Coordinates of C-alpha atoms in Angstrom, one line a residue:
M227 CA 0.0 0.0 0.0
K228 CA 1.4 3.4 -1.1
P229 CA 1.8 6.0 1.6
T230 CA -0.3 9.1 1.2
T231 CA 1.6 12.2 0.1
T232 CA 0.9 15.8 -0.4
L233 CA 2.4 16.0 -3.9
N234 CA -1.0 16.6 -5.5
D235 CA -2.2 19.0 -2.9
P236 CA -1.0 22.1 -4.9
N237 CA -3.0 21.0 -7.9
K238 CA -6.1 20.3 -5.8
A239 CA -5.7 23.5 -4.0
A240 CA -5.3 25.6 -7.2
P241 CA -9.0 25.9 -8.0
A242 CA -9.9 26.7 -4.4
S243 CA -7.1 29.3 -4.2
A244 CA -8.3 30.9 -7.4
G245 CA -11.8 31.0 -6.1
L246 CA -10.7 32.6 -2.9
K247 CA -8.6 35.2 -4.8
K248 CA -11.6 36.1 -6.9
R249 CA -13.9 36.4 -3.9
L250 CA -11.4 38.7 -2.1
I251 CA -11.3 40.9 -5.2
M252 CA -15.1 41.0 -5.3
L253 CA -15.1 41.9 -1.6
F254 CA -12.5 44.6 -2.1
L255 CA -14.1 46.2 -5.2
P256 CA -17.1 47.9 -3.5
V257 CA -14.8 49.3 -0.9
L258 CA -12.4 50.5 -3.5
V259 CA -15.1 52.3 -5.5
A260 CA -16.5 54.0 -2.4
V261 CA -13.0 55.1 -1.2
L262 CA -12.2 56.5 -4.7
L263 CA -15.4 58.5 -4.7
L264 CA -14.7 59.7 -1.1
L265 CA -11.3 61.0 -2.2
T266 CA -12.8 62.7 -5.3
P267 CA -13.2 66.5 -4.8
V268 CA -16.8 67.4 -3.8
P269 CA -18.7 68.9 -6.8
A270 CA -19.6 72.5 -6.7
G271 CA -22.9 73.3 -5.0
L272 CA -23.0 70.0 -3.1
Q273 CA -22.4 69.6 0.6
P274 CA -19.5 67.3 1.5
Y275 CA -21.6 65.0 3.6
A276 CA -24.1 64.5 0.7
W277 CA -21.2 63.6 -1.6
H278 CA -19.8 61.2 1.0
F279 CA -23.2 59.6 1.4
F280 CA -23.4 59.1 -2.4
A281 CA -19.9 57.5 -2.4
V282 CA -21.0 54.8 0.1
F283 CA -24.3 54.3 -1.8
V284 CA -22.4 53.6 -5.0
G285 CA -20.2 51.2 -3.1
V286 CA -23.3 49.3 -2.0
I287 CA -24.7 49.2 -5.5
V288 CA -21.4 47.8 -6.8
G289 CA -21.6 45.2 -4.0
L290 CA -25.1 44.2 -5.0
I291 CA -24.0 43.8 -8.7
F292 CA -21.1 41.5 -7.9
E293 CA -22.5 40.1 -4.7
P294 CA -19.4 38.9 -2.8
L295 CA -21.7 38.5 0.1
P296 CA -25.5 38.1 0.2
G297 CA -27.4 41.2 -0.8
A298 CA -28.9 41.7 2.7
V299 CA -25.4 41.8 4.2
I300 CA -24.2 44.3 1.6
G301 CA -27.2 46.6 2.3
L302 CA -27.0 46.2 6.1
T303 CA -23.3 47.0 5.9
G304 CA -24.0 50.2 4.0
V305 CA -26.6 51.4 6.5
V306 CA -24.5 50.6 9.5
V307 CA -21.4 52.4 8.1
I308 CA -23.4 55.5 7.3
A309 CA -25.1 55.4 10.8
L310 CA -21.8 55.0 12.5
F311 CA -20.2 57.9 10.6
S312 CA -23.4 59.9 10.4
Q313 CA -21.6 63.1 11.5
W314 CA -19.7 63.1 8.1
L315 CA -22.2 61.1 5.9
L316 CA -25.8 61.9 6.9
F317 CA -26.4 65.0 8.9
S318 CA -25.9 68.6 7.9
P319 CA -23.8 71.1 10.0
A320 CA -27.0 72.9 10.9
E321 CA -28.5 69.7 12.4
L322 CA -25.3 68.9 14.3
A323 CA -25.2 72.5 15.7
D324 CA -28.6 72.2 17.2
P325 CA -28.2 71.5 20.9
K326 CA -31.5 69.5 21.0
F327 CA -30.3 67.2 18.1
R328 CA -29.3 63.8 19.4
M329 CA -27.1 62.4 16.7
P330 CA -26.8 58.7 17.9
T331 CA -30.6 58.5 18.3
E332 CA -31.4 60.1 14.9
A333 CA -28.7 58.0 13.1
F334 CA -30.3 54.8 14.5
K335 CA -33.8 56.0 13.6
W336 CA -32.7 56.5 10.0
A337 CA -30.9 53.2 9.9
V338 CA -34.0 51.2 10.7
S339 CA -36.5 53.5 8.9
G340 CA -36.7 51.1 5.9
F341 CA -38.2 48.4 8.2
G342 CA -41.3 50.6 8.6
N343 CA -41.9 51.0 4.9
S344 CA -45.2 49.7 3.7
T345 CA -43.8 48.2 0.5
V346 CA -41.3 46.2 2.5
W347 CA -44.1 44.6 4.6
L348 CA -46.2 44.0 1.5
I349 CA -43.3 42.1 0.0
F350 CA -43.1 40.1 3.2
G351 CA -46.8 39.4 3.1
A352 CA -46.5 38.1 -0.5
F353 CA -43.9 35.6 0.6
M354 CA -46.3 34.4 3.4
F355 CA -49.1 34.1 0.8
A356 CA -46.7 31.9 -1.3
A357 CA -46.1 29.8 1.8
G358 CA -49.8 29.3 2.2
Y359 CA -50.2 28.2 -1.4
D360 CA -47.4 25.8 -1.0
K361 CA -48.5 24.2 2.3
T362 CA -52.1 23.8 1.4
Q363 CA -51.2 22.6 -2.2
F364 CA -53.6 25.1 -3.6
G365 CA -50.8 26.6 -5.6
R366 CA -49.9 23.2 -6.9
R367 CA -53.5 22.7 -7.9
L368 CA -53.6 26.0 -9.8
A369 CA -50.3 25.3 -11.4
L370 CA -51.4 21.8 -12.5
I371 CA -54.5 23.4 -14.1
L372 CA -52.3 25.8 -16.1
V373 CA -50.0 23.1 -17.1
K374 CA -52.9 20.8 -18.1
Y375 CA -54.2 23.3 -20.7
L376 CA -51.1 25.4 -21.6
G377 CA -48.1 23.5 -20.4
R378 CA -47.1 21.7 -23.6
R379 CA -45.1 24.8 -24.6
S380 CA -43.1 27.0 -22.3
L381 CA -44.0 30.0 -24.5
T382 CA -47.7 29.6 -23.9
L383 CA -47.1 29.5 -20.2
G384 CA -45.3 32.8 -20.5
Y385 CA -48.3 34.3 -22.3
A386 CA -50.7 32.9 -19.7
I387 CA -48.7 34.6 -16.9
T388 CA -48.6 37.9 -18.9
F389 CA -52.4 37.9 -19.6
A390 CA -53.2 37.1 -16.0
D391 CA -51.3 40.2 -14.9
L392 CA -52.9 42.3 -17.7
L393 CA -56.4 41.2 -16.5
L394 CA -55.7 42.2 -12.8
A395 CA -53.7 45.4 -13.6
P396 CA -56.6 47.9 -14.1
F397 CA -58.1 47.0 -10.8
T398 CA -55.1 46.6 -8.5
P399 CA -53.3 49.9 -7.7
S400 CA -50.3 48.1 -6.3
N401 CA -48.0 46.0 -8.5
T402 CA -46.5 44.4 -5.4
A403 CA -50.0 43.2 -4.3
R404 CA -50.9 42.1 -7.9
S405 CA -47.8 40.4 -9.0
G406 CA -46.0 39.6 -5.8
G407 CA -49.1 38.7 -3.8
T408 CA -51.3 37.1 -6.4
I409 CA -49.3 36.0 -9.5
Y410 CA -46.1 34.9 -7.8
P411 CA -47.5 32.4 -5.2
I412 CA -49.2 30.6 -8.1
I413 CA -46.4 30.4 -10.6
A414 CA -43.8 29.5 -8.0
N415 CA -45.5 26.0 -8.1
L416 CA -44.9 25.7 -11.9
P417 CA -41.2 25.1 -12.2
P418 CA -41.0 22.0 -9.9
L419 CA -43.5 20.3 -12.2
Y420 CA -40.8 20.3 -14.9
G421 CA -38.0 19.4 -12.5
S422 CA -36.8 23.0 -12.4
K423 CA -35.5 23.9 -8.9
P424 CA -34.5 27.2 -7.3
N425 CA -30.8 27.9 -6.6
D426 CA -29.9 25.0 -8.8
P427 CA -28.6 24.5 -12.4
S428 CA -32.1 23.1 -13.2
A429 CA -33.6 26.6 -12.7
R430 CA -32.9 27.3 -16.3
K431 CA -35.1 24.4 -17.4
I432 CA -38.2 26.7 -17.2
G433 CA -38.3 28.5 -13.8
S434 CA -35.9 31.3 -14.8
Y435 CA -37.9 32.1 -17.9
L436 CA -41.3 32.1 -16.1
M437 CA -40.0 34.4 -13.3
W438 CA -38.5 36.9 -15.7
V439 CA -41.7 37.0 -17.8
A440 CA -43.7 37.6 -14.6
I441 CA -41.7 40.6 -13.4
T442 CA -41.5 42.1 -16.9
A443 CA -45.3 41.8 -17.4
A444 CA -45.8 43.5 -14.0
C445 CA -43.6 46.5 -15.2
I446 CA -45.4 46.8 -18.5
T447 CA -48.9 46.7 -17.1
S448 CA -47.9 49.2 -14.4
S449 CA -47.2 51.7 -17.2
M450 CA -50.3 50.7 -19.2
F451 CA -52.9 51.7 -16.7
L452 CA -53.2 54.7 -14.5
S453 CA -54.7 52.5 -11.8
A454 CA -52.1 49.8 -11.9
L455 CA -49.3 51.4 -9.9
A456 CA -49.7 53.6 -6.7
P457 CA -47.1 56.2 -7.8
N458 CA -49.0 56.8 -11.0
L459 CA -51.7 58.6 -9.0
L460 CA -49.0 60.7 -7.2
A461 CA -47.5 61.6 -10.6
L462 CA -50.9 62.7 -11.8
A463 CA -51.2 65.1 -8.9
L464 CA -47.7 66.5 -9.3
V465 CA -48.3 67.2 -13.0
K466 CA -51.5 69.0 -12.2
S467 CA -50.0 71.1 -9.5
I468 CA -46.8 72.0 -11.2
I469 CA -47.8 72.2 -14.9
G470 CA -51.6 72.6 -14.6
F471 CA -52.2 69.7 -17.0
N472 CA -54.9 67.2 -16.3
I473 CA -54.4 63.6 -17.3
S474 CA -57.5 61.4 -17.3
W475 CA -57.5 57.6 -17.0
G476 CA -58.5 57.4 -20.7
M477 CA -55.8 59.8 -21.8
W478 CA -53.1 57.8 -19.9
F479 CA -54.3 54.5 -21.4
L480 CA -54.5 55.9 -25.0
A481 CA -51.0 57.5 -24.7
F482 CA -49.4 54.2 -23.8
L483 CA -51.7 51.9 -25.8
P484 CA -49.7 51.2 -29.0
L485 CA -46.4 50.6 -27.1
G486 CA -48.3 48.6 -24.4
V487 CA -49.9 46.3 -26.9
I488 CA -46.7 45.7 -28.7
L489 CA -44.8 44.9 -25.5
I490 CA -47.5 42.7 -24.1
L491 CA -47.6 40.7 -27.3
T492 CA -43.8 40.4 -27.9
M493 CA -42.3 40.4 -24.4
P494 CA -42.8 36.7 -23.6
L495 CA -41.2 36.0 -27.0
L496 CA -38.4 38.4 -26.4
A497 CA -37.7 36.7 -23.0
Y498 CA -37.9 33.4 -24.9
W499 CA -35.1 34.6 -27.2
F500 CA -32.9 36.4 -24.6
Y501 CA -33.4 34.0 -21.7
P502 CA -34.5 30.7 -23.4
P503 CA -35.9 27.9 -21.2
E504 CA -34.2 24.5 -21.7
V505 CA -37.7 22.8 -21.8
K506 CA -39.5 24.2 -24.8
I507 CA -42.0 21.5 -25.7
N508 CA -43.1 18.6 -23.5
D509 CA -46.1 16.4 -24.5
E510 CA -46.0 14.3 -21.4
V511 CA -46.2 16.9 -18.6
P512 CA -49.8 18.0 -19.5
K513 CA -50.9 14.4 -19.4
W514 CA -49.1 13.9 -16.1
A515 CA -50.7 17.1 -14.7
K516 CA -54.2 15.8 -15.6
A517 CA -53.5 12.6 -13.6
E518 CA -52.0 14.6 -10.7
L519 CA -55.1 16.8 -10.5
E520 CA -57.3 13.7 -10.2
K521 CA -55.1 12.5 -7.3
L522 CA -55.5 15.8 -5.5
G523 CA -59.3 15.3 -5.4
K524 CA -61.6 17.9 -4.1
L525 CA -60.5 21.2 -2.5
S526 CA -59.5 20.7 1.2
R527 CA -60.7 22.9 4.0
N528 CA -57.4 24.8 4.1
E529 CA -57.4 25.3 0.4
I530 CA -60.9 26.8 0.6
L531 CA -59.9 29.0 3.5
L532 CA -56.8 30.2 1.6
L533 CA -58.9 31.0 -1.5
I534 CA -61.3 33.0 0.6
F535 CA -58.5 34.9 2.3
V536 CA -56.6 35.6 -0.9
C537 CA -59.8 36.8 -2.7
S538 CA -60.5 39.0 0.3
A539 CA -57.0 40.6 0.1
L540 CA -57.5 41.2 -3.6
L541 CA -60.8 42.9 -3.0
M542 CA -59.2 45.1 -0.2
W543 CA -56.4 46.0 -2.6
I544 CA -58.8 47.0 -5.3
F545 CA -61.7 48.6 -3.5
A546 CA -60.5 49.5 0.1
A547 CA -57.2 51.3 -0.4
A548 CA -58.8 54.4 1.1
W549 CA -59.5 52.6 4.4
I550 CA -56.8 50.1 4.7
E551 CA -53.1 50.2 3.6
P552 CA -52.4 47.3 1.2
A553 CA -49.6 46.1 3.4
L554 CA -51.9 45.9 6.4
A555 CA -54.4 44.0 4.4
A556 CA -51.7 41.5 3.6
L557 CA -50.8 41.2 7.3
L558 CA -54.4 40.8 8.2
V559 CA -54.6 37.8 5.8
V560 CA -51.4 36.3 7.4
I561 CA -53.0 36.6 10.8
L562 CA -56.1 34.9 9.6
M563 CA -54.0 32.1 8.1
L564 CA -52.3 31.6 11.5
W565 CA -55.5 31.6 13.5
T566 CA -57.3 29.1 11.2
G567 CA -54.3 26.8 10.9
V568 CA -53.6 27.4 7.2
L569 CA -50.1 28.3 8.4
N570 CA -48.4 27.9 11.8
W571 CA -45.9 30.2 13.4
N572 CA -43.0 27.9 12.5
D573 CA -43.9 28.4 8.8
I574 CA -43.4 32.1 9.4
I575 CA -40.1 32.1 11.3
S576 CA -38.5 29.3 9.1
N577 CA -39.2 31.1 5.8
K578 CA -35.6 32.2 5.1
P579 CA -36.3 33.8 1.6
A580 CA -38.9 36.0 3.1
W581 CA -36.7 37.3 6.0
N582 CA -33.7 37.6 3.7
T583 CA -35.6 39.8 1.2
F584 CA -37.3 41.7 4.0
A585 CA -33.9 42.7 5.4
W586 CA -32.3 43.4 2.0
F587 CA -35.0 45.6 0.7
A588 CA -35.5 47.5 3.9
T589 CA -31.9 48.6 4.0
L590 CA -32.0 49.6 0.3
V591 CA -35.1 51.7 1.0
A592 CA -33.3 53.6 3.8
L593 CA -30.2 54.1 1.6
A594 CA -32.2 55.4 -1.4
D595 CA -34.3 57.7 0.8
G596 CA -31.1 59.0 2.3
L597 CA -30.0 60.3 -1.1
A598 CA -32.9 62.7 -1.0
R599 CA -32.5 63.5 2.7
V600 CA -28.9 64.7 2.2
G601 CA -29.9 66.9 -0.8
F602 CA -28.1 64.9 -3.5
I603 CA -31.2 64.4 -5.6
A604 CA -32.2 68.1 -5.5
W605 CA -28.6 69.0 -6.5
L606 CA -28.6 66.6 -9.3
G607 CA -31.9 68.0 -10.7
K608 CA -30.6 71.6 -10.5
E609 CA -27.3 70.7 -12.2
G610 CA -29.2 68.8 -14.9
G611 CA -31.3 71.9 -15.7
Q612 CA -28.3 74.1 -16.1
L613 CA -26.7 71.7 -18.5
L614 CA -29.7 71.8 -20.8
T615 CA -29.6 75.6 -21.2
G616 CA -29.6 76.5 -24.9
I617 CA -30.2 73.0 -26.2
D618 CA -32.9 72.2 -28.8
P619 CA -36.3 71.6 -27.0
Q620 CA -36.8 68.2 -28.6
V621 CA -33.3 67.1 -27.7
A622 CA -33.7 68.5 -24.2
A623 CA -37.0 66.5 -23.7
V624 CA -35.4 63.3 -24.8
M625 CA -32.3 63.9 -22.6
L626 CA -34.6 64.5 -19.6
L627 CA -36.5 61.3 -20.2
I628 CA -33.4 59.3 -20.5
A629 CA -32.0 60.8 -17.3
F630 CA -35.3 60.3 -15.5
F631 CA -35.3 56.6 -16.6
L632 CA -31.6 55.8 -15.8
L633 CA -31.6 57.6 -12.4
H634 CA -34.0 54.9 -11.2
Y635 CA -30.8 53.0 -10.5
L636 CA -30.6 55.2 -7.4
F637 CA -34.0 54.3 -6.1
A638 CA -35.5 51.3 -4.3
S639 CA -39.0 52.7 -4.7
T640 CA -41.0 54.1 -7.6
T641 CA -42.8 56.3 -5.1
A642 CA -39.6 57.8 -3.9
H643 CA -38.4 58.3 -7.4
T644 CA -41.6 60.1 -8.4
T645 CA -41.5 62.2 -5.3
A646 CA -37.9 63.2 -5.5
L647 CA -37.3 63.6 -9.3
L648 CA -40.6 64.2 -11.1
P649 CA -41.1 67.8 -9.8
A650 CA -37.6 68.7 -10.7
M651 CA -38.0 67.2 -14.2
L652 CA -41.3 69.0 -14.8
T653 CA -39.9 72.4 -13.5
I654 CA -36.8 72.1 -15.7
A655 CA -38.8 71.3 -18.8
A656 CA -41.3 74.1 -18.2
A657 CA -38.5 76.6 -18.2
I658 CA -37.3 75.5 -21.7
P659 CA -39.2 77.3 -24.5
G660 CA -40.6 75.0 -27.2
I661 CA -41.1 71.8 -25.3
N662 CA -44.5 70.1 -26.0
M663 CA -45.5 69.9 -22.3
P664 CA -48.6 67.6 -22.6
V665 CA -46.5 65.1 -24.5
Y666 CA -43.5 65.5 -22.2
C667 CA -45.7 64.9 -19.1
L668 CA -47.3 61.8 -20.6
M669 CA -43.9 60.4 -21.5
M670 CA -42.6 61.0 -18.0
V671 CA -45.5 59.5 -16.2
T672 CA -46.0 56.4 -18.4
S673 CA -42.3 55.6 -18.0
L674 CA -42.7 54.9 -14.2
G675 CA -43.8 51.3 -14.5
V676 CA -41.4 50.1 -17.2
M677 CA -38.3 51.6 -15.5
G678 CA -38.8 49.2 -12.6
I679 CA -37.3 46.4 -14.7
I680 CA -33.7 47.7 -14.6
T681 CA -32.6 46.5 -11.1
P682 CA -33.5 43.7 -8.7
Y683 CA -34.9 46.5 -6.3
G684 CA -36.5 48.8 -8.9
T685 CA -40.1 48.1 -8.1
G686 CA -42.1 46.3 -5.4
P687 CA -42.3 42.8 -7.0
S688 CA -38.6 42.8 -8.0
P689 CA -37.2 41.6 -4.7
I690 CA -39.8 38.8 -4.7
Y691 CA -38.8 37.4 -8.0
Y692 CA -35.1 38.1 -7.4
G693 CA -35.5 36.2 -4.1
S694 CA -37.2 33.2 -5.8
G695 CA -33.9 31.5 -6.5
Y696 CA -34.6 31.3 -10.2
L697 CA -33.0 34.6 -11.2
P698 CA -29.2 34.7 -10.4
T699 CA -27.8 38.2 -9.7
K700 CA -25.7 38.4 -12.9
D701 CA -28.7 37.3 -15.0
Y702 CA -31.0 39.8 -13.4
W703 CA -28.7 42.8 -14.0
R704 CA -27.9 41.7 -17.6
L705 CA -31.6 41.2 -18.5
G706 CA -32.6 44.4 -16.7
T707 CA -30.2 46.3 -18.9
I708 CA -31.4 44.6 -22.1
F709 CA -35.1 45.0 -21.4
G710 CA -34.7 48.4 -19.9
A711 CA -33.0 49.5 -23.2
I712 CA -35.9 47.9 -25.1
F713 CA -38.5 49.7 -23.1
L714 CA -36.7 53.1 -23.2
A715 CA -36.2 52.7 -27.0
G716 CA -39.9 51.8 -27.3
L717 CA -40.9 55.0 -25.4
M718 CA -38.9 57.2 -27.7
L719 CA -39.5 55.5 -31.1
I720 CA -43.1 54.4 -30.7
G721 CA -44.6 56.2 -27.7
Y722 CA -43.2 59.7 -28.5
P723 CA -44.4 59.9 -32.1
W724 CA -47.8 58.4 -31.2
M725 CA -48.3 61.0 -28.3
V726 CA -47.3 63.9 -30.6
L727 CA -49.8 62.7 -33.2
M728 CA -52.6 62.3 -30.6
F729 CA -52.0 65.1 -28.2

């Protein structure tokens, strides 16, 4: 018997060593970017603390793109660093000079502010809905029905998801409630039927394609209908107060109609080309689904209860938004599921994806809101207006739209984006002679939904699909760039000429 030696150890250790080196580089990169920006001279007109906050924010975004650590760890690190050094990163000299101002207390309040955001809790509720669908097997039943009739082709499943969102969109003023709370819990049961598992190479069989179609459909329908996204109503009020231009439900729908129809009809096919599922046609799965449905038998007590609860939530989201916050409606349903035994407390505390996404998105909301708090967004709008002085009105309008769209990289909430940037963009445009303001306003407001596609945190449902385990970080950022470019090009090449013709 030969004695064991360590002669081959260097060869065996080489891949591990290379992997460690790459991970260390990825860990160092966000820090390097942040430090380089911190050392860059502060731009004129901007407070040093605002520029320093922006430097850390960019470092966090770089970390989220390359993900050397889980996204929640990156986000939490950014929040803690800013809170610890809030004297130089978060608070103005005037605040610090106030003897009544308690810096440690205020820094902590800011650090945890994202955890009180209603969208964050609505996302958490959506994960709990999905847990209910999974535990009762009601989601499996609905998925089997879809597969039975449309499951022969992956492409037809993509269209089924898209049209389901389209039908709900005009009546659900929250895309997180609509897509995250209603669509996602159902379609999460589809991939396993094809042997496609999350956080696994098999995800590309069909799960990755279906999840990408679902989030893309949510973004398109959010732009298509005034009543499909909560910030749309806010945008409407801002346009009226700043410009004096009234946009009706019908005007909004007509303005986006040609582009919306084209995107709805082509998007599942585009996703099929850019992110193709490995399973394209399967004759056996629909037959198997039919047999599995027969095995499931009649609806169980818990399935019936879940159906009642989910329908109640949908009705509250559609008709009762004036009386109950959508996030509270979702939490009410979670409580009802716990009291009736549809879920138990262990199902809640053991749901790692839900808590991971909750922490990740809450920190991003705080960081993104902080950009507005320190005055960076206001400075950016002012500087942008000065750069456009003397430029052709049509060119200026296009540049403002592109800037408005791309600056969504800085926001973890469409509501925050609308609140912080839309007034500045409207004011800048109104000061430039020759801009067709009705068309410009319609272009701006109808872009709010589709811009959510560009990042894993760009709109409410994004963290839900990103956290599903079917959309790896690099794929999400790559596809977000591709589809974001398609949507922006569509706005300029199809939406703009159509709006000029009609309005």
